[in-house]
Short mmCIF file of C-alpha atoms and ligand atoms in Angstrom, two decimals:
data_model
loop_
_atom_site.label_atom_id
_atom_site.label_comp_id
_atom_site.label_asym_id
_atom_site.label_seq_id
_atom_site.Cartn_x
_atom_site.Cartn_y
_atom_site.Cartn_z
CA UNK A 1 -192.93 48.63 189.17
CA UNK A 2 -190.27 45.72 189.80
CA UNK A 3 -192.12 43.75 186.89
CA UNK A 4 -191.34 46.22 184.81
CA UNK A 5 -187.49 46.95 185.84
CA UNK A 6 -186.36 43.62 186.37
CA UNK A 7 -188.58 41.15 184.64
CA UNK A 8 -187.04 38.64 184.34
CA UNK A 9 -185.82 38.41 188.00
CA UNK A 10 -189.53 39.22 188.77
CA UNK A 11 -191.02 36.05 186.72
CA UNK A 12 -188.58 33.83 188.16
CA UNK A 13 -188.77 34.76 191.51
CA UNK A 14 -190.50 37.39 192.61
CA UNK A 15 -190.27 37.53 196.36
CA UNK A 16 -186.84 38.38 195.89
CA UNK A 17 -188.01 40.47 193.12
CA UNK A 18 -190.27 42.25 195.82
CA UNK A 19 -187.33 42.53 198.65
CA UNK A 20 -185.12 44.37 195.50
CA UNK A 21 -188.06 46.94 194.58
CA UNK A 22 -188.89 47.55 198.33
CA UNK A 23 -184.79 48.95 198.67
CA UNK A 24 -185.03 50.80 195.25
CA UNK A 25 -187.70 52.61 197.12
CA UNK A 26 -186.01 53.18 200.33
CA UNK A 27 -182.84 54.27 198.31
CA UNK A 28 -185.08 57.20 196.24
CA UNK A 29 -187.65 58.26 199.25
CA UNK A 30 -184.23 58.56 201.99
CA UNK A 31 -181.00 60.78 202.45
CA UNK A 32 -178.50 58.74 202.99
CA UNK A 33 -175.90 59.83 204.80
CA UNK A 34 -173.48 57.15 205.57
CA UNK A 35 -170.18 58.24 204.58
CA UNK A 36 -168.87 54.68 203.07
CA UNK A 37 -171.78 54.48 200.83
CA UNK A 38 -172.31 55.97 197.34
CA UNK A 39 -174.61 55.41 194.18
CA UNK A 40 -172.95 54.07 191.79
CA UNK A 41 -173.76 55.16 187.73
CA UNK A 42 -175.79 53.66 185.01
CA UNK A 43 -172.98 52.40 183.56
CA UNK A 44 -171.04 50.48 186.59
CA UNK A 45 -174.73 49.35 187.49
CA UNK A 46 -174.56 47.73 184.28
CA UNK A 47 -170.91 46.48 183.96
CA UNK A 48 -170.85 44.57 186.94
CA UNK A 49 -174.58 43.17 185.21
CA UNK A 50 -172.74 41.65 182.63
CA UNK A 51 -172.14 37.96 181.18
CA UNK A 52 -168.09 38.02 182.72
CA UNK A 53 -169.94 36.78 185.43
CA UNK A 54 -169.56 33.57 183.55
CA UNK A 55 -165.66 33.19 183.65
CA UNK A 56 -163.33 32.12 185.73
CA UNK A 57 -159.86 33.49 185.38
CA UNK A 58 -157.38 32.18 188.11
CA UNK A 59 -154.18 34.00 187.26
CA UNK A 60 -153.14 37.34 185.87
CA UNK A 61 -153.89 38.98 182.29
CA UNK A 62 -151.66 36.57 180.32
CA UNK A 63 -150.69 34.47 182.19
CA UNK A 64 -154.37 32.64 183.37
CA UNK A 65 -154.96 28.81 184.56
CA UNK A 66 -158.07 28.89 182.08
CA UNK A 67 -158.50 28.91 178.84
CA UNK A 68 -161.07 31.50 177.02
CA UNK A 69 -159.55 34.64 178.89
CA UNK A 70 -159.13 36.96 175.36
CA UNK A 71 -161.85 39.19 176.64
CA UNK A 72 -161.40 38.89 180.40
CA UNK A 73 -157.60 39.48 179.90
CA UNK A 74 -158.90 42.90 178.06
CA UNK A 75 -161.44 43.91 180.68
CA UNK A 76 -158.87 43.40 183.34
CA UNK A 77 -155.89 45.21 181.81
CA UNK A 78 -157.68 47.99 180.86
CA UNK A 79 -158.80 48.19 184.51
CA UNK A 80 -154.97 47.78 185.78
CA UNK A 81 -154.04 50.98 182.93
CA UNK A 82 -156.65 52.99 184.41
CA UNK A 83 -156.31 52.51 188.03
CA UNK A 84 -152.46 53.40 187.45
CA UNK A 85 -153.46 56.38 185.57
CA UNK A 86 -155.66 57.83 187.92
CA UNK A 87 -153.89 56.86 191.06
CA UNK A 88 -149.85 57.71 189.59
CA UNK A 89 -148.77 54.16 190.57
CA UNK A 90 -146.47 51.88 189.27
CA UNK A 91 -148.61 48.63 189.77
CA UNK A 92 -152.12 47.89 190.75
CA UNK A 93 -154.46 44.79 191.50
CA UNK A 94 -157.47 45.00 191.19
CA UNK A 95 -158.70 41.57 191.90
CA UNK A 96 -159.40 41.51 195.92
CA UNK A 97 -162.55 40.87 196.57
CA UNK A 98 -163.89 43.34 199.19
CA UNK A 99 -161.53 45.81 201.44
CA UNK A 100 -160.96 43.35 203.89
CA UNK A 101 -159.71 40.94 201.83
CA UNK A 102 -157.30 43.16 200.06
CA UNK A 103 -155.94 44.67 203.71
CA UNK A 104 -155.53 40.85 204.80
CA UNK A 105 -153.39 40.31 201.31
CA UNK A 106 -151.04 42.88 202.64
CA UNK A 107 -150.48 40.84 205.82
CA UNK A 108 -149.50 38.12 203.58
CA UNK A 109 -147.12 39.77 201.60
CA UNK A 110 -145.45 40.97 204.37
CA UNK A 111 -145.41 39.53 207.29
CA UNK A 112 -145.90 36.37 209.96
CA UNK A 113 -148.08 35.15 211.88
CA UNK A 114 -147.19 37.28 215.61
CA UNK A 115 -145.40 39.97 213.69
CA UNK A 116 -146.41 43.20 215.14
CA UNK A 117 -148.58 45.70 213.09
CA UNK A 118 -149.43 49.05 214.00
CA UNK A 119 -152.85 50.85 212.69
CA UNK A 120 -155.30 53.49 214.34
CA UNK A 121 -157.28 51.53 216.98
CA UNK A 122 -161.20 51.09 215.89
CA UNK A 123 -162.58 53.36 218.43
CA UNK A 124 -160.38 56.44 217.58
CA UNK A 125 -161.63 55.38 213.36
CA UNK A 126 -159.58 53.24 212.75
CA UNK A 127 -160.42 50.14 210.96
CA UNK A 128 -161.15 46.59 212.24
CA UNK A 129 -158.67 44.76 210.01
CA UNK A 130 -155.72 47.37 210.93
CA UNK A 131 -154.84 44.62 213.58
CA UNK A 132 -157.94 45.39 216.22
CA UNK A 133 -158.52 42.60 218.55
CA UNK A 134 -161.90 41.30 217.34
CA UNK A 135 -160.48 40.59 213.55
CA UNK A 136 -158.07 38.09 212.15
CA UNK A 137 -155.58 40.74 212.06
CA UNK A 138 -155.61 41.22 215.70
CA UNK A 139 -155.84 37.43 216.53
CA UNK A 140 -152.82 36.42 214.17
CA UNK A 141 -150.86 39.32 214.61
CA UNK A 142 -149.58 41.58 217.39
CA UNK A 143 -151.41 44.61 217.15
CA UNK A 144 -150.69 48.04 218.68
CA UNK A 145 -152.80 51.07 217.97
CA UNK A 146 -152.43 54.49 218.18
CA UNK A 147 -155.28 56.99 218.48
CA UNK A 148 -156.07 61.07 218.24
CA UNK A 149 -155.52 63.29 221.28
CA UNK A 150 -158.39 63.61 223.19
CA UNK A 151 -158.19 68.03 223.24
CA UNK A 152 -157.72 68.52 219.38
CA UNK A 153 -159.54 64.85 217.94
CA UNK A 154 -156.44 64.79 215.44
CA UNK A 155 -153.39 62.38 215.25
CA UNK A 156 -150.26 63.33 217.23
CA UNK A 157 -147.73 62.50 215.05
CA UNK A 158 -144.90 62.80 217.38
CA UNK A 159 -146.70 60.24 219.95
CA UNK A 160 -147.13 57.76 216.46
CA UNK A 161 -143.45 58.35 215.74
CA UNK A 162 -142.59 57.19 219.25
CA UNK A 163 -144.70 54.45 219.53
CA UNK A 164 -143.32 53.28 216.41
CA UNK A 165 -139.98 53.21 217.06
CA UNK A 166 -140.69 51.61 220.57
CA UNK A 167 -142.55 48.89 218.96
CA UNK A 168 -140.79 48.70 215.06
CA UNK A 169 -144.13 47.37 213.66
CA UNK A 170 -143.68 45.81 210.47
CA UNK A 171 -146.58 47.12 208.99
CA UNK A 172 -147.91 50.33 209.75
CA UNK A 173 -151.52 51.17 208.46
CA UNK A 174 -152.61 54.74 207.80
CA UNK A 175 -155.96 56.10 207.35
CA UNK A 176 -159.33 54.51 208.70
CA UNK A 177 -163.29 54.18 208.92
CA UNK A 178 -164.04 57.37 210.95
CA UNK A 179 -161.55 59.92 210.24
CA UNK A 180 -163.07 63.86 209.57
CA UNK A 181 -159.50 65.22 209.08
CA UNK A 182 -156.58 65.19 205.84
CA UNK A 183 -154.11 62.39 206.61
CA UNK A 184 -150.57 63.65 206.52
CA UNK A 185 -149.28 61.10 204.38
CA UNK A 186 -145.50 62.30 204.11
CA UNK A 187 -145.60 62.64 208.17
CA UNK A 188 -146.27 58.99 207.99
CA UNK A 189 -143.83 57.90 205.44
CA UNK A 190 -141.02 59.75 207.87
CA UNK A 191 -142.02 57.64 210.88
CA UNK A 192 -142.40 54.54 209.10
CA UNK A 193 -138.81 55.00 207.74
CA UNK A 194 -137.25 55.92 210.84
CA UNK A 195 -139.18 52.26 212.13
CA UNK A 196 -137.97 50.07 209.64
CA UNK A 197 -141.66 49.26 208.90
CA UNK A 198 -143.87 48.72 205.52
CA UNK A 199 -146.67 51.91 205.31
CA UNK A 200 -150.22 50.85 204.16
CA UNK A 201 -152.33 53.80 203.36
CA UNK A 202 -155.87 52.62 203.33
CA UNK A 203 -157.69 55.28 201.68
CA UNK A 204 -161.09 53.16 201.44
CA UNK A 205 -162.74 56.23 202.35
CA UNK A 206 -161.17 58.88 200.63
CA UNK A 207 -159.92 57.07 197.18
CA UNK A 208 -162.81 59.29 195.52
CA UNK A 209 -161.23 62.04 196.99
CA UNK A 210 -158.04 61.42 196.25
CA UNK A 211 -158.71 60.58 192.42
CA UNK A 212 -160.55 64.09 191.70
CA UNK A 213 -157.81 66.43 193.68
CA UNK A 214 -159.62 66.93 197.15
CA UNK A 215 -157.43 64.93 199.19
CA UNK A 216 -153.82 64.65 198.59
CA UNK A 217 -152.41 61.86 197.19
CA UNK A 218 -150.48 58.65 199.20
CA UNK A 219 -148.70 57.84 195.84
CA UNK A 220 -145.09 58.55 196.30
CA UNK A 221 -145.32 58.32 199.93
CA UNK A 222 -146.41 54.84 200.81
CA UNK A 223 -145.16 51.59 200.07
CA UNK A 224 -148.77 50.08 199.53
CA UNK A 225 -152.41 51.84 198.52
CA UNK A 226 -155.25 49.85 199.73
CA UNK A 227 -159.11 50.88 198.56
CA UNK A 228 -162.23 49.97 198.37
CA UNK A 229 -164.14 50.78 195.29
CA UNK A 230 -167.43 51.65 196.17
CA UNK A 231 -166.80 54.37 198.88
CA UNK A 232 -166.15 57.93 197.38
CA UNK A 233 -164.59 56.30 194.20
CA UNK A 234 -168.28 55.38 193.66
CA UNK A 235 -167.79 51.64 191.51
CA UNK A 236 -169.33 48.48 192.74
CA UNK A 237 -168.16 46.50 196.13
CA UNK A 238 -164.79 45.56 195.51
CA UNK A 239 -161.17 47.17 196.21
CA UNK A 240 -157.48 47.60 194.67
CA UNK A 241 -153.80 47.32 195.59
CA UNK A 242 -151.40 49.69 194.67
CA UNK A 243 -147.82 49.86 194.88
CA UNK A 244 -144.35 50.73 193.37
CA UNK A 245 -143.00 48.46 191.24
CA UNK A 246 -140.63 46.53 194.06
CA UNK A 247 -143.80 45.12 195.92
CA UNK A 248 -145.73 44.13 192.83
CA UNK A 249 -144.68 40.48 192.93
CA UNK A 250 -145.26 40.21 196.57
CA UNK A 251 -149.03 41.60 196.04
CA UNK A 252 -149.65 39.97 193.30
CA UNK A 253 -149.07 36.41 194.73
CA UNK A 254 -150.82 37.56 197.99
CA UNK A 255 -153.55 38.03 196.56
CA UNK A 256 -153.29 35.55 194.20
CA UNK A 257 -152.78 32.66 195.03
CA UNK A 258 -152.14 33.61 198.63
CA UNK A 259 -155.43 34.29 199.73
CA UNK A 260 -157.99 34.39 196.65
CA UNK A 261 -159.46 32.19 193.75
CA UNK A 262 -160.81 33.62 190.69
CA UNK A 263 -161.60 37.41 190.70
CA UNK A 264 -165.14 38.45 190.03
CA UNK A 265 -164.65 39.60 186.50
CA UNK A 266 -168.09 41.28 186.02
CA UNK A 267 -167.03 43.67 189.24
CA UNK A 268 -163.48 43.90 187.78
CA UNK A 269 -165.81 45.52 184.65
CA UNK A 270 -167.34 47.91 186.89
CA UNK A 271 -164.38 48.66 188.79
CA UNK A 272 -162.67 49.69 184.80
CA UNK A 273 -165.50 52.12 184.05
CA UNK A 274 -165.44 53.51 188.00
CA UNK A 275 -162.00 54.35 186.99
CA UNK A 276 -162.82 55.98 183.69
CA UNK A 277 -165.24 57.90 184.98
CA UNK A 278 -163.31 59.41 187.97
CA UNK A 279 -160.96 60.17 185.31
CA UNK A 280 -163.25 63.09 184.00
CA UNK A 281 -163.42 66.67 185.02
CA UNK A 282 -166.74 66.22 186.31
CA UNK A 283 -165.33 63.84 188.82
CA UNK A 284 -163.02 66.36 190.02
CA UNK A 285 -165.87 68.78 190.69
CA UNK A 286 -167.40 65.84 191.90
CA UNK A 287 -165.05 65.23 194.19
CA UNK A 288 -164.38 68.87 195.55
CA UNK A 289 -168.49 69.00 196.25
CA UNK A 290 -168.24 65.95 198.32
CA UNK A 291 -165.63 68.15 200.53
CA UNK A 292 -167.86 71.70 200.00
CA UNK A 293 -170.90 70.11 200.46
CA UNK A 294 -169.51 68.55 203.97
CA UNK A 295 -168.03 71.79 205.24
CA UNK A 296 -171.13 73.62 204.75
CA UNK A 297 -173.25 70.80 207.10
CA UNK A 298 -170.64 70.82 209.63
CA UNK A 299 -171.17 74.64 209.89
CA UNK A 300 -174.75 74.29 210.09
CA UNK A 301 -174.50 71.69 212.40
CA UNK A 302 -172.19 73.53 214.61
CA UNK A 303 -175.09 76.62 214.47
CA UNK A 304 -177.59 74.01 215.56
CA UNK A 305 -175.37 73.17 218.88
CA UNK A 306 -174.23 69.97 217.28
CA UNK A 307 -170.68 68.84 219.38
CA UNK A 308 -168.01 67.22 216.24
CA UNK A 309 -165.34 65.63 216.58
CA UNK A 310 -162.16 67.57 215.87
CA UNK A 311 -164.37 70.42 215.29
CA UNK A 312 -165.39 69.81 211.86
CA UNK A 313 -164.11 68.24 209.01
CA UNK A 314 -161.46 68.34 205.86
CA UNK A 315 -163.35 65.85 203.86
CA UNK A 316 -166.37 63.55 203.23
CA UNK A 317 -167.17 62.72 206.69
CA UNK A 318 -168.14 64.31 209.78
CA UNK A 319 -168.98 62.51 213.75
CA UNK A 320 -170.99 64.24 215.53
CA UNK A 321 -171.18 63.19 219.26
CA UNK A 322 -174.33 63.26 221.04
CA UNK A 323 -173.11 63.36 224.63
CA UNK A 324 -174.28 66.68 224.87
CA UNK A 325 -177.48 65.90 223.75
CA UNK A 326 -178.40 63.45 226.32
CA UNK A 327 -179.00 60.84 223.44
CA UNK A 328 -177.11 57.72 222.95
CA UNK A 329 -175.42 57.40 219.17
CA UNK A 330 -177.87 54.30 218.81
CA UNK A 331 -180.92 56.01 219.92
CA UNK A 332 -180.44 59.18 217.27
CA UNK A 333 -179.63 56.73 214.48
CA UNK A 334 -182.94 54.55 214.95
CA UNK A 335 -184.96 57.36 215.19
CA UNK A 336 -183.42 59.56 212.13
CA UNK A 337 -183.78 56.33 210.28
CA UNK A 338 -187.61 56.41 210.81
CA UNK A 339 -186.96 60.08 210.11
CA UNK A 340 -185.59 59.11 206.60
CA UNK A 341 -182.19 60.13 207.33
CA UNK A 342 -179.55 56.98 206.89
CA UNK A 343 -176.40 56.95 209.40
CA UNK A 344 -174.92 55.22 211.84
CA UNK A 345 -174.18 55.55 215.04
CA UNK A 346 -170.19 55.17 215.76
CA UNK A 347 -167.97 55.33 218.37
CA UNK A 348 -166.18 58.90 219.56
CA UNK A 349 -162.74 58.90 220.56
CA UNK A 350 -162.15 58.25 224.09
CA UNK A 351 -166.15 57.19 224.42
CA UNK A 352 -167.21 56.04 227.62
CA UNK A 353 -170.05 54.56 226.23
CA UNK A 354 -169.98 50.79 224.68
CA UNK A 355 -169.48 49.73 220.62
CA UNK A 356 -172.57 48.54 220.35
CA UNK A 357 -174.30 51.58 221.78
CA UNK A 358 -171.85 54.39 221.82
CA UNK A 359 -172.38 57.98 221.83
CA UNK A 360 -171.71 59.38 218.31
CA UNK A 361 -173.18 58.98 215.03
CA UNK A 362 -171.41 59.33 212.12
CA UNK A 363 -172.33 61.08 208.72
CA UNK A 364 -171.16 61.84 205.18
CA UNK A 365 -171.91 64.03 202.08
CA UNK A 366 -170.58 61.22 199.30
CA UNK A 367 -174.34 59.91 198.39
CA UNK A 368 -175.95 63.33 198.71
CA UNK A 369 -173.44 65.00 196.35
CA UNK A 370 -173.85 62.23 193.79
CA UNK A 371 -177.87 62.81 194.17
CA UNK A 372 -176.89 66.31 192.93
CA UNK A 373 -177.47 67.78 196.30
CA UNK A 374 -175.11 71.41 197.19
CA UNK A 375 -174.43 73.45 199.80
CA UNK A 376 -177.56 75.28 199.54
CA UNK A 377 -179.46 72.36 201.04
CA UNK A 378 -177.02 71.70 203.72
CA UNK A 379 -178.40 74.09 206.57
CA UNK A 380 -181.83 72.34 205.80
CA UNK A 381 -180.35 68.39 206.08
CA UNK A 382 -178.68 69.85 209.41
CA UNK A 383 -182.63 71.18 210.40
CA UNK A 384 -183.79 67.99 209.83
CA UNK A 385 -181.35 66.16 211.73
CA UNK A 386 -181.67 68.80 214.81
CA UNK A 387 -185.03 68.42 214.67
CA UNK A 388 -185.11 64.71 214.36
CA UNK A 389 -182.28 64.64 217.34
CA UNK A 390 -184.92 66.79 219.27
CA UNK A 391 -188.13 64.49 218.53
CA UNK A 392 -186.17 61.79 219.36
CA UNK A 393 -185.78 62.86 222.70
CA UNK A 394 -189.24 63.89 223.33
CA UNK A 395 -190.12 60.66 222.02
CA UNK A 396 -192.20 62.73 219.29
CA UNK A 397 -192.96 59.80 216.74
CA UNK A 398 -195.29 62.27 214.74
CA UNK A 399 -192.25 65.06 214.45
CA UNK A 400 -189.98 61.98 212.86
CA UNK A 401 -192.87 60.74 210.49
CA UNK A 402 -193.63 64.72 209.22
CA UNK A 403 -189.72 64.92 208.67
CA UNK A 404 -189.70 61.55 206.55
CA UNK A 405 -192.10 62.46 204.46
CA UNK A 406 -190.56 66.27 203.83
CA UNK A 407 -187.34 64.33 202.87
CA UNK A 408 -188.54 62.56 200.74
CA UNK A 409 -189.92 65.32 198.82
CA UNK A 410 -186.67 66.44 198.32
CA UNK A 411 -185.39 63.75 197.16
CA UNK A 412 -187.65 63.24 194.23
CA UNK A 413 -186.52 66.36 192.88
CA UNK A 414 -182.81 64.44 193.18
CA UNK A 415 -183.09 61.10 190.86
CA UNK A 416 -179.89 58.72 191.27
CA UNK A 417 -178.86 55.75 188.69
CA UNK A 418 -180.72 52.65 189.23
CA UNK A 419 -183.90 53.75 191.21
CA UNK A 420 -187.43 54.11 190.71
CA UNK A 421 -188.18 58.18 189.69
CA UNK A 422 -191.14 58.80 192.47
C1 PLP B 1 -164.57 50.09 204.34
C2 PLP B 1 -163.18 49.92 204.79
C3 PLP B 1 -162.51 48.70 204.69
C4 PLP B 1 -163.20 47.39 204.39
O1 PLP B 1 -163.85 47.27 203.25
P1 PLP B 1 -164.93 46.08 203.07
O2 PLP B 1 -165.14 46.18 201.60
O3 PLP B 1 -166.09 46.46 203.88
O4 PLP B 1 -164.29 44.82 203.48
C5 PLP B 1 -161.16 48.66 205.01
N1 PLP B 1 -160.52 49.74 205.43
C6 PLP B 1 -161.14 50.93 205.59
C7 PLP B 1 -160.37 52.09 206.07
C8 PLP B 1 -162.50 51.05 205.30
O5 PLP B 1 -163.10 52.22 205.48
#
């Protein structure tokens, strides 16, 4: 089968070759349920394929350090026009290399070294580079967190306003890694005002969502837009900046030459026809699945006994906690993995238990919409999971095997971009 798909990569090396064909095959046979992941199309699978791997481009459209850039100059404005489009922004760059990257190019631009910064701390879902301890971003700034209250799981804005102007962070980060409900974007735009502070919305998650109407929009709001790519907005791995027109200079020359080299043109190709494709109606009823689809296995989850956090969801994502399961988050993820079903287990605000063995797992519809999956087949993904949840603590190996395999026979009837048909 590899030999066939990729032979080329299979005659020149074909161990690799092997390692590649073995993950096509866990991608078709599973359900993959991690909320940050996504399959991307034919086309983006084939853009970021392409010979602009080749180039190197150190600059901006017009205005490179290398020669040869007619094409590359192309590829990347057209990406800029579109991600503007979509997003109703005055300036984007598209050239940081991952989400972390782009989110440490914001430090840069504006501020120092022991400024303080204010984000959602990692255990509540926020993420690691919104100034948590164990990143850069916690080590070279001065980072204070705020979290969710521990009755309703949601942000209290009035305890993020006072914080805020206690501490006048000059960055404040909105948005995270874990987060079930709609982020009030104009609540945060009033605080960080009143503070005197720059507001980051980093809709990594949720840029899908935004783009196709199911989330509301940042733009207008916020002073900068931070995304990955490959989340909801389904490209390949890379992310975007996004800002009005008075910060453009300061993100461009974070980015580059601040913190960057050459961009990865053949991803800045994939990110273009991401952006074209979100564009269409389709992606809008893309989009708006992602959200039904998620709603409908939070219900059935919440049949089956399952505890969430915040009591359901508004969006893509939904963390369930286990502690009244008796399971550990780590536990339930191993054994729906050998179940078939991909997640991870996460941290629940105010969790007693450690990171590296907490007591949630957390889930998301982005993958199984794209697969073609609706809300019909939600009550029988939140079976599955019960049931794996159950055999897991019966230690019922057999239960978790006869699950895999009825999975998987689902899933063949669900083809995605890229993999192997059975
Ligand atoms: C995924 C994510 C990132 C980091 O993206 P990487 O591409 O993994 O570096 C940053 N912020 C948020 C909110 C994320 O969810």
């Amino acid at each position: 089968m590899s030999a066939s798909r990729h032979p080329a990569l299979s005659a020149t090396d074909p161990e690799l070759a092997s390692f590649v064909a073995a993950e096509e095959v866990l991608q078709a046979q599973t359900l993959r349920l991690i909320p940050s992941e996504n399959y991307v199309s034919a086309a983006v699978l084939e853009a970021s394929g392409t010979v602009l791997q080749n180039k190197y481009s150190e600059g901006y459209p017009g205005r490179r350090y290398y020669e040869g850039q007619q094409n590359i100059d192309r590829v990347e404005a057209l990406a800029v026009e579109r991600a503007k489009g979509l997003f109703g922004v005055d300036h984007a760059n598209v050239q940081p290399y991952s989400g972390s990257p782009a989110n440490l190019a914001v430090y840069l631009a504006f501020a120092k070294p022991g400024d303080t910064v204010m984000g959602m701390a990692l255990p509540m879902g926020g993420h690691l580079t919104h100034g948590w301890g164990v990143s850069a971003t916690g080590s070279w700034f001065r980072g204070v967190q705020y979290g969710v209250r521990q009755d309703t799981g949601l942000v209290d804005y009035d305890a993020v306003r006072d914080q805020a102007l206690t501490e006048r962070p000059k960055i404040i980060f909105c948005g995270g890694t874990a987060l079930p409900r709609t982020i009030d974007f104009a609540a945060f735009a009033s605080i960080a005002e009143e503070a005197g502070s720059v507001l980051v919305a980093d809709v990594a998650h949720i840029a899908g969502l935004i783009a196709g109407g199911a989330h509301p929009s940042p733009a207008g709001h916020v002073d900068v837009i931070s995304t990955t790519t490959h989340k909801t907005l389904r490209g390949p791995r890379g992310a975007m900046l996004m800002c009005r027109e008075e910060h453009a200079k300061a993100i461009d020359k974070a980015v580059f030459p601040g913190l960057q080299g050459g961009p990865h043109n053949q991803t800045t190709a994939g990110i273009a026809v991401a952006l074209h494709e979100a564009a269409q109606p389709s992606f809008t009823a893309y989009a708006h699945q992602v959200v039904a689809n998620a709603k409908a296995l939070a219900a059935a989850l919440l049949e089956r006994g399952f505890d969430l956090v915040s009591g359901g969801t508004d969006n893509h994502l939904i963390l369930i906690d286990l502690t009244g399961k008796g399971l550990p988050g780590k536990t339930a993820a191993k054994a729906l993995d050998r179940a078939g079903i991909v997640v991870n287990y996460n941290t629940v605000p105010f969790d007693p238990r450690k990171p590296f063995d907490p007591s949630g797992v957390r889930i998301g519809t982005p993958s199984l919409t794209s697969r073609g999956l609706g809300v019909d087949h939600m009550p029988q993904v939140a079976d599955w999971i019960a049931r794996a949840v159950d055999a897991a603590a019966k230690g019922d190996e057999q239960a978790l095997a006869a699950i895999r395999a009825e999975v998987a026979g689902l899933m063949a009837e669900f083809p995605a971009p890229g993999l192997p048909l059975s």
